[in-house]
XYZ file of C-alpha atoms in Angstrom:
580
model
C 0.000 0.000 0.000
C 1.612 3.228 -1.172
C 0.032 6.436 0.010
C 0.828 9.913 -1.322
C -0.501 13.363 -0.582
C -2.211 14.045 -3.927
C -4.643 16.622 -2.661
C -2.923 19.569 -4.370
C -3.364 21.711 -1.282
C -0.828 19.674 0.731
C 2.483 18.276 -0.597
C 3.920 14.851 0.336
C 7.332 16.175 1.248
C 8.955 16.176 4.675
C 9.695 19.884 4.460
C 6.009 20.624 3.833
C 4.767 19.060 7.077
C 5.196 22.265 9.084
C 3.322 24.259 6.468
C 0.605 21.644 6.391
C 0.133 22.002 10.133
C -0.163 25.753 9.875
C -2.447 25.964 6.841
C -4.413 22.750 6.630
C -6.001 23.039 10.064
C -7.630 26.320 9.202
C -8.869 25.103 5.836
C -10.141 21.895 7.438
C -12.091 23.985 9.947
C -13.708 25.916 7.113
C -14.567 22.636 5.437
C -16.306 21.405 8.589
C -18.192 24.734 9.029
C -19.553 24.520 5.515
C -20.543 20.870 5.734
C -21.913 20.340 9.273
C -24.239 22.048 11.688
C -21.928 22.506 14.654
C -22.564 23.183 18.298
C -21.726 26.550 19.789
C -18.766 24.969 21.607
C -17.432 23.556 18.326
C -17.937 26.901 16.616
C -16.007 28.637 19.357
C -13.165 26.172 18.884
C -13.198 26.534 15.120
C -13.050 30.319 15.112
C -10.541 30.450 17.996
C -6.751 30.335 17.656
C -5.133 27.073 16.475
C -2.288 25.503 18.475
C -0.572 23.963 15.519
C 2.460 22.943 17.497
C 0.581 20.859 20.039
C -0.160 17.992 17.673
C -3.503 17.382 19.410
C -5.672 20.032 17.694
C -7.729 17.540 15.647
C -8.501 15.421 18.748
C -9.584 18.525 20.628
C -11.734 19.537 17.677
C -13.373 16.091 17.468
C -14.102 16.083 21.201
C -16.157 19.297 20.781
C -18.241 17.893 17.919
C -21.242 15.591 17.710
C -19.550 13.498 15.027
C -18.641 9.918 15.926
C -14.996 8.914 15.741
C -15.692 6.978 12.526
C -17.455 9.959 10.938
C -14.639 12.287 11.975
C -12.065 9.889 10.500
C -14.089 9.806 7.275
C -13.911 13.603 7.096
C -10.156 13.594 7.728
C -9.583 10.907 5.090
C -11.760 12.689 2.537
C -10.270 16.129 3.128
C -6.600 15.079 3.119
C -7.115 12.479 0.379
C -5.626 9.670 2.481
C -6.683 6.004 2.509
C -9.106 5.079 5.268
C -8.868 1.835 7.287
C -11.613 0.408 9.455
C -11.207 -1.841 12.473
C -11.338 -5.182 10.539
C -8.568 -3.956 8.241
C -6.463 -2.774 11.186
C -6.740 -6.169 12.821
C -5.818 -8.025 9.613
C -2.583 -6.159 8.781
C 0.806 -7.084 10.250
C 1.640 -4.870 13.245
C 5.204 -3.613 13.778
C 5.133 -2.513 17.398
C 8.748 -3.315 18.291
C 10.751 -0.196 19.014
C 7.692 1.799 20.129
C 6.667 2.230 23.736
C 3.055 1.367 24.468
C 2.637 4.744 26.131
C 3.732 6.601 22.962
C 1.379 4.583 20.750
C -1.606 5.241 23.004
C -0.931 8.935 23.561
C -0.256 9.593 19.855
C -3.004 7.175 18.729
C -0.723 5.536 16.180
C -0.752 1.949 14.902
C 2.504 1.046 13.053
C 2.262 -1.770 10.502
C 3.912 -3.399 7.520
C 1.986 -3.882 4.304
C 1.961 -6.993 2.135
C 4.409 -5.267 -0.226
C 6.926 -4.840 2.608
C 6.495 -1.095 3.045
C 6.217 0.393 6.517
C 3.229 2.515 7.414
C 1.242 3.990 10.268
C -2.469 4.260 10.839
C -3.059 7.595 12.512
C -6.113 9.565 13.525
C -4.371 12.938 13.168
C -2.233 13.111 10.001
C -1.057 16.554 11.080
C 0.856 15.082 14.055
C 4.321 15.650 12.596
C 6.082 14.476 15.793
C 4.419 11.035 15.646
C 5.187 10.632 11.935
C 8.823 11.637 12.468
C 9.162 9.208 15.384
C 7.904 6.345 13.190
C 10.413 7.255 10.469
C 13.244 7.210 13.010
C 12.206 3.785 14.338
C 11.802 2.241 10.882
C 14.760 4.085 9.382
C 12.769 5.034 6.293
C 9.820 7.115 5.197
C 6.426 5.665 6.100
C 3.077 5.424 4.339
C 0.205 7.166 6.126
C -3.391 5.992 6.396
C -6.240 7.321 8.493
C -8.174 5.402 11.123
C -10.478 6.566 13.860
C -9.276 7.206 17.405
C -11.480 4.440 18.761
C -10.444 1.855 16.146
C -6.729 2.501 16.717
C -7.200 2.265 20.484
C -9.094 -1.028 20.090
C -6.432 -2.476 17.764
C -3.670 -1.441 20.145
C -5.558 -3.034 23.037
C -5.823 -6.339 21.169
C -2.287 -6.364 19.786
C -0.426 -5.122 22.857
C -2.749 -6.595 25.449
C -1.640 -10.185 24.722
C 2.026 -9.189 24.867
C 1.482 -7.284 28.077
C -0.435 -10.224 29.509
C 2.449 -12.548 28.609
C 4.908 -10.109 30.153
C 2.760 -9.818 33.255
C 2.513 -13.614 33.417
C 6.283 -13.869 33.024
C 6.789 -11.338 35.806
C 4.269 -13.196 37.954
C 5.965 -16.550 37.310
C 9.378 -15.015 37.948
C 8.138 -13.489 41.171
C 6.579 -16.823 42.084
C 9.845 -18.587 41.240
C 11.787 -16.045 43.276
C 9.360 -16.553 46.134
C 9.758 -20.330 45.832
C 13.544 -20.010 45.848
C 13.476 -17.748 48.888
C 11.102 -20.142 50.640
C 13.361 -23.035 49.721
C 16.397 -21.113 50.957
C 14.628 -20.419 54.248
C 13.597 -24.064 54.534
C 17.122 -25.260 53.729
C 18.511 -22.966 56.414
C 16.099 -24.266 59.029
C 17.335 -26.247 61.994
C 15.849 -29.658 60.947
C 17.487 -29.611 57.504
C 20.829 -28.330 58.825
C 20.775 -31.016 61.515
C 19.924 -33.729 58.958
C 22.908 -32.847 56.755
C 25.240 -32.626 59.753
C 24.053 -36.056 60.868
C 24.834 -37.465 57.417
C 28.335 -35.981 57.498
C 28.949 -37.297 61.011
C 27.732 -40.735 59.968
C 30.058 -40.650 56.947
C 33.039 -39.811 59.161
C 32.128 -42.569 61.615
C 31.830 -45.144 58.826
C 34.976 -43.854 57.074
C 32.850 -43.327 53.956
C 34.445 -41.781 50.904
C 31.195 -40.576 49.303
C 27.623 -39.727 50.250
C 24.972 -40.259 47.553
C 21.702 -38.351 47.996
C 19.259 -39.458 45.304
C 15.590 -38.542 44.739
C 13.262 -41.275 43.455
C 9.534 -41.490 42.965
C 9.126 -43.217 46.319
C 11.236 -40.636 48.164
C 14.812 -39.774 49.006
C 17.495 -42.476 49.060
C 20.803 -42.042 50.899
C 23.785 -44.315 50.343
C 27.402 -44.136 51.438
C 30.423 -45.698 49.812
C 32.335 -47.525 52.520
C 35.489 -49.439 51.584
C 34.588 -49.150 47.932
C 31.021 -50.492 48.119
C 27.785 -48.553 48.515
C 25.763 -49.070 51.675
C 22.133 -47.966 52.005
C 21.182 -45.858 55.021
C 17.841 -44.612 56.345
C 16.887 -41.323 54.718
C 16.274 -38.296 56.978
C 12.725 -38.466 58.295
C 10.364 -35.620 57.467
C 12.876 -33.669 55.375
C 11.723 -32.625 51.861
C 14.224 -33.852 49.230
C 14.547 -30.397 47.649
C 15.326 -28.856 51.016
C 18.169 -31.296 51.721
C 19.612 -30.885 48.205
C 19.359 -27.100 48.551
C 21.182 -27.264 51.884
C 23.973 -29.254 50.237
C 24.167 -26.664 47.439
C 24.258 -23.783 49.923
C 27.073 -25.555 51.781
C 29.114 -25.793 48.561
C 28.247 -22.211 47.443
C 26.223 -23.427 44.449
C 23.263 -21.695 42.815
C 20.131 -23.190 44.352
C 17.963 -21.591 41.645
C 19.731 -23.585 38.903
C 18.125 -27.019 38.800
C 18.519 -27.911 35.129
C 22.318 -28.124 34.822
C 25.003 -30.057 36.722
C 27.047 -28.039 39.214
C 30.284 -28.624 41.117
C 31.481 -27.012 44.306
C 33.593 -27.485 47.401
C 33.595 -26.545 51.059
C 35.493 -27.060 54.282
C 33.326 -28.026 57.241
C 33.806 -29.050 60.843
C 32.121 -32.293 61.834
C 32.438 -32.938 65.544
C 36.121 -32.591 66.318
C 37.189 -33.271 62.750
C 37.647 -30.791 59.935
C 36.898 -32.232 56.506
C 36.945 -31.034 52.928
C 33.956 -31.933 50.785
C 33.479 -31.869 47.025
C 29.860 -31.607 45.887
C 28.544 -32.568 42.441
C 24.856 -32.206 41.546
C 23.044 -33.744 38.592
C 19.441 -33.211 37.402
C 17.487 -36.477 37.243
C 13.951 -37.519 36.390
C 12.650 -36.957 39.914
C 14.786 -33.983 40.945
C 18.433 -33.268 41.615
C 20.827 -35.855 42.987
C 23.992 -34.917 44.847
C 27.232 -36.746 45.543
C 29.417 -35.495 48.373
C 33.051 -36.618 48.280
C 34.373 -36.663 51.850
C 38.065 -35.834 52.218
C 39.237 -35.909 55.852
C 42.061 -33.432 56.313
C 43.760 -35.563 58.973
C 44.481 -38.761 57.068
C 47.496 -39.772 59.091
C 51.023 -40.082 57.775
C 51.528 -41.013 54.136
C 53.970 -43.903 54.477
C 55.033 -46.522 51.977
C 54.332 -49.303 54.485
C 50.640 -48.334 54.639
C 50.032 -48.811 50.916
C 50.204 -52.606 51.097
C 53.228 -53.105 48.857
C 54.964 -56.463 49.043
C 58.602 -56.435 50.150
C 59.944 -56.749 46.595
C 57.602 -54.091 45.195
C 58.417 -51.705 48.042
C 62.140 -51.971 47.327
C 61.478 -51.382 43.610
C 59.336 -48.334 44.388
C 61.976 -46.893 46.727
C 64.638 -47.318 44.047
C 62.457 -45.680 41.403
C 61.949 -42.589 43.558
C 65.700 -42.042 43.785
C 65.928 -41.466 40.017
C 66.654 -37.822 39.124
C 64.459 -37.749 36.028
C 62.093 -39.809 33.941
C 58.385 -40.624 34.137
C 56.534 -42.960 36.510
C 52.927 -43.768 35.642
C 50.298 -45.080 38.062
C 47.352 -46.825 36.381
C 43.985 -48.149 37.429
C 40.286 -47.319 37.238
C 38.601 -44.538 39.171
C 38.642 -45.283 42.891
C 41.605 -47.649 42.788
C 43.793 -45.543 45.097
C 46.032 -43.891 42.498
C 45.843 -40.487 44.205
C 46.877 -41.943 47.563
C 49.831 -43.721 45.958
C 50.941 -40.531 44.221
C 50.568 -38.518 47.436
C 52.672 -41.074 49.291
C 55.364 -40.896 46.619
C 55.340 -37.102 46.827
C 55.596 -37.130 50.622
C 58.700 -39.337 50.332
C 60.208 -36.984 47.734
C 59.234 -33.886 49.729
C 62.539 -32.470 50.935
C 63.741 -28.853 51.260
C 66.256 -29.493 48.481
C 63.514 -30.298 45.929
C 60.891 -28.074 44.377
C 57.719 -30.057 43.699
C 54.778 -28.771 41.621
C 51.455 -30.546 41.163
C 48.349 -29.973 39.036
C 45.382 -32.006 40.244
C 41.641 -32.360 39.810
C 40.886 -31.876 42.655
C 43.579 -31.413 45.293
C 42.697 -34.226 47.723
C 45.815 -34.339 49.897
C 47.345 -31.090 51.103
C 51.064 -31.690 51.672
C 53.046 -28.868 53.309
C 56.073 -27.837 51.276
C 54.572 -28.785 47.904
C 53.123 -26.250 45.464
C 49.727 -27.736 44.573
C 47.341 -26.354 41.948
C 43.847 -27.360 40.861
C 42.680 -27.366 37.263
C 40.056 -24.793 36.266
C 39.007 -25.458 32.661
C 36.541 -22.539 32.748
C 39.459 -20.079 32.785
C 41.815 -22.153 30.637
C 43.861 -23.732 33.445
C 44.022 -27.279 32.103
C 46.581 -30.001 32.766
C 48.408 -29.063 29.567
C 48.383 -25.315 30.320
C 49.698 -25.921 33.846
C 52.444 -28.221 32.539
C 53.631 -25.572 30.096
C 53.887 -23.105 32.983
C 55.541 -25.637 35.310
C 58.631 -26.126 33.151
C 59.374 -22.402 33.565
C 59.160 -22.622 37.371
C 62.458 -24.519 37.801
C 60.916 -27.648 39.401
C 62.637 -30.893 40.312
C 59.485 -33.020 40.491
C 56.221 -32.530 38.606
C 53.013 -34.391 39.345
C 50.195 -34.355 36.773
C 46.911 -35.652 38.143
C 45.990 -37.421 34.902
C 47.137 -37.654 31.293
C 43.858 -37.193 29.449
C 44.941 -36.068 25.991
C 47.820 -36.066 23.534
C 48.901 -32.517 24.393
C 49.340 -33.293 28.093
C 51.147 -36.548 27.258
C 53.654 -34.787 24.968
C 54.389 -32.056 27.502
C 54.871 -34.643 30.272
C 57.254 -36.708 28.133
C 59.307 -33.667 27.172
C 59.424 -32.529 30.800
C 60.866 -35.942 31.685
C 63.371 -35.571 28.833
C 64.601 -32.215 30.116
C 65.645 -33.468 33.540
C 62.455 -33.580 35.614
C 60.934 -36.467 37.517
C 57.323 -36.654 36.313
C 54.600 -38.574 38.145
C 51.201 -39.069 36.547
C 48.250 -41.425 36.130
C 46.471 -43.221 33.299
C 43.289 -45.260 33.066
C 44.365 -48.721 31.904
C 43.547 -52.226 33.112
C 47.125 -53.450 33.585
C 50.578 -51.933 33.874
C 51.583 -53.285 30.449
C 48.567 -51.642 28.798
C 49.940 -48.190 29.677
C 52.652 -48.463 27.000
C 50.343 -48.911 23.965
C 48.009 -46.342 25.483
C 50.762 -43.719 25.493
C 51.698 -44.657 21.934
C 48.010 -44.283 21.010
C 48.197 -40.734 22.420
C 50.884 -39.945 19.872
C 54.076 -40.529 21.875
C 56.861 -41.909 19.689
C 58.358 -45.234 20.742
C 61.908 -43.893 21.010
C 60.726 -41.204 23.460
C 59.020 -43.787 25.646
C 62.136 -45.948 25.690
C 64.234 -43.055 26.980
C 61.792 -41.490 29.464
C 59.397 -44.100 30.905
C 60.921 -45.632 34.021
C 58.066 -47.749 35.393
C 54.303 -48.293 35.430
C 52.507 -49.072 38.685
C 49.070 -50.730 38.377
C 46.843 -51.177 41.389
C 43.436 -52.127 42.789
C 41.971 -51.817 46.272
C 41.014 -54.898 48.292
C 38.790 -54.752 51.331
C 40.672 -55.838 54.454
C 39.125 -58.350 56.848
C 38.093 -57.166 60.292
C 40.570 -58.615 62.788
C 37.881 -59.194 65.400
C 35.488 -61.310 63.408
C 37.300 -62.945 60.489
C 36.592 -66.656 60.251
C 39.226 -69.245 59.180
C 38.195 -71.906 56.689
C 40.135 -74.894 55.317
C 39.451 -75.467 51.634
C 37.871 -78.794 50.785
C 37.465 -80.793 47.598
C 33.908 -79.537 47.468
C 35.123 -75.928 47.521
C 37.544 -76.547 44.675
C 34.905 -78.390 42.651
C 32.328 -75.693 43.303
C 34.619 -72.887 42.040
C 37.264 -74.063 39.531
C 38.886 -70.629 39.676
C 40.379 -71.528 43.067
C 42.616 -74.137 41.464
C 43.478 -71.833 38.582
C 44.916 -69.182 40.928
C 46.878 -71.770 42.903
C 44.791 -72.811 45.897
C 44.948 -76.416 47.044
C 42.803 -78.598 49.209
C 43.561 -78.073 52.888
C 44.817 -74.495 52.591
C 43.368 -72.131 55.178
C 41.662 -68.984 53.981
C 39.565 -66.512 55.904
C 35.995 -65.394 55.461
C 34.084 -62.308 56.561
C 32.219 -62.656 59.824
C 30.575 -59.470 60.989
C 30.648 -57.576 64.261
C 29.836 -54.198 65.741
C 33.297 -52.803 64.946
C 32.948 -53.400 61.191
C 29.240 -52.636 61.004
C 28.363 -56.265 60.292
C 30.204 -56.357 56.961
C 33.246 -58.351 58.085
C 35.589 -55.816 56.461
C 37.283 -52.726 57.812
C 39.586 -50.645 55.638
C 41.261 -51.319 52.298
C 44.689 -52.295 51.062
C 46.300 -52.235 47.654
C 47.088 -55.028 45.230
C 49.985 -53.889 43.041
C 52.070 -54.774 40.037
C 55.129 -52.731 39.094
C 56.374 -52.932 35.536
C 59.975 -51.767 35.228
C 61.302 -50.806 31.828
C 63.942 -53.504 31.482
C 65.979 -53.963 28.308
C 63.679 -56.775 27.200
C 60.589 -54.624 27.690
C 62.163 -51.621 25.935
C 62.938 -53.774 22.922
C 59.200 -54.437 22.515
C 58.211 -50.733 22.525
C 57.275 -49.538 19.059
C 54.382 -48.800 16.704
C 53.177 -52.419 16.830
C 53.490 -52.762 20.604
C 50.892 -54.970 22.271
C 50.278 -55.257 26.004
C 50.378 -59.064 26.076
C 53.978 -59.246 24.839
C 55.070 -56.576 27.314
C 53.160 -58.312 30.115
C 54.836 -61.642 29.373
C 58.289 -60.045 29.200
C 57.741 -58.252 32.507
C 56.627 -61.455 34.236
C 59.690 -63.228 32.900
C 61.696 -60.422 34.484
C 60.151 -61.076 37.889
C 57.111 -58.785 37.964
C 54.458 -59.788 40.490
C 50.991 -59.360 38.992
C 48.073 -57.835 40.848
C 46.422 -61.254 40.969
C 49.485 -62.844 42.542
C 49.750 -59.988 45.046
C 46.053 -60.320 45.947
C 46.359 -64.112 46.380
C 49.356 -63.595 48.665
C 47.288 -61.201 50.809
C 44.455 -63.711 50.859
C 46.798 -66.462 52.087
C 48.108 -64.064 54.759
C 44.560 -63.599 56.076
C 44.255 -59.947 55.032
C 41.350 -60.435 52.630
C 38.984 -63.059 51.239
C 38.809 -65.108 48.073
C 35.657 -63.289 46.840
C 37.551 -59.990 47.143
C 40.390 -61.369 45.026
C 37.960 -62.325 42.275
C 36.081 -59.022 42.600
C 39.017 -56.725 41.867
C 41.469 -58.799 39.805
C 41.313 -60.982 36.713
C 43.126 -64.151 35.726
C 45.713 -63.556 33.001
């Protein structure tokens, strides 16, 4: 729809708008005097002075007349030769209200739109309102087409078009206020004495049981609480009368997390005092089908001395480990799945190396053991502090020993290897099943075979076995029936008549028969025979066989030896190790 001022008395040029305001009002008044019988009030207005600059003269004129708004709009359209739109047409065109305040549209009685041809226009009751027309041109960035509609029709169209948007906005504000109210109520509930006491009781129970993790999980039937004790989860009674959301919110408040964010996972940490103990906790939340679940990693700050004898190394393996730690440079890798005790082994190695004559730097995720005298850092991927970035910075800090929490990618592996090449002792971890599997894994990460031959000193693989409770363990002599019932016993070397121990159960161990854990280790040293096998076609089986020929004790053999010594049970051996 293209509209032009073709009336001859008024030009369609921007510079003519001011003249139109000054001249056209008077001529329009004369037109109305000649055509209509007007009231005395209207006559007084018509013959009085015109406030052309106010932009509201036509509205004031209409308000003094007996003409309806539609009839007045007809007169304006006819006199100024402008197209006339009724209410159905206003409601059918495409509105363009963005960029205009609702207050401006209502006060100026303007309805901006876009025609089917793509041109911008405004429906206006007073075409002499130059300020409103200019404002529309500024918003649209171009000249606009002008049509006439009545005051009432424009107001009705604005009510229908902006009312829904305002209602949605009001609903959004209401929902936001409701959400804010819910969050504040939840925060108040989470800070209440019953919820605070329930979480403190869980933490105290975890410390008493020596639990490593607390799992708080919402299900349809209610809240479930489990604790990981000696590597296995144990169900506990859930707090009575505590809403699941309140307990989860309390956990999030403790770890300085956003309690309003329930759709995304969050991680946090805190240091809390439980009874006489001070513990560090790591909190991880995850949205689930029935709400948020939370896992609290419990890290007691007083873990006792980190000593080699407490790891559970056999005499031969302990001597090998001690010799490895005297090397001035090279790389030692500790392997095993998550929860196999790799961090504790690394911390013990660092505590042995920790002397005033050595500078030791670590990058971990997270820092679980705080060792005085060692510069420990935690990765923060959100700001770019990754393992690789920290390693690049470490080599400029003049260290003697570098510990990398985990080699996760090729970049970190290359930097670690080159740090070992340049005279540093590098300690790190990998996720592999056996010690021999670490070599092809490093090659798979892009490390050349000749670099591994010159830098890798040893690979330590480990698992954690539950240790029998001394008070209630039960001796048992193996019989022919036992060996027949489980052929694996004969495969790992047990014979009829050998005495093994089973789990009993008492108050001290909580009825499980186990108390504490100990490691089952295998240490692969890079002997000449093993180095000869390192290359692009390296396979773990060949390296494993060569290491065993060189005297390596496998994890299975170490676990069986602990079972024969009465430290653990046969089911534990089969649970954590495999027959090779």
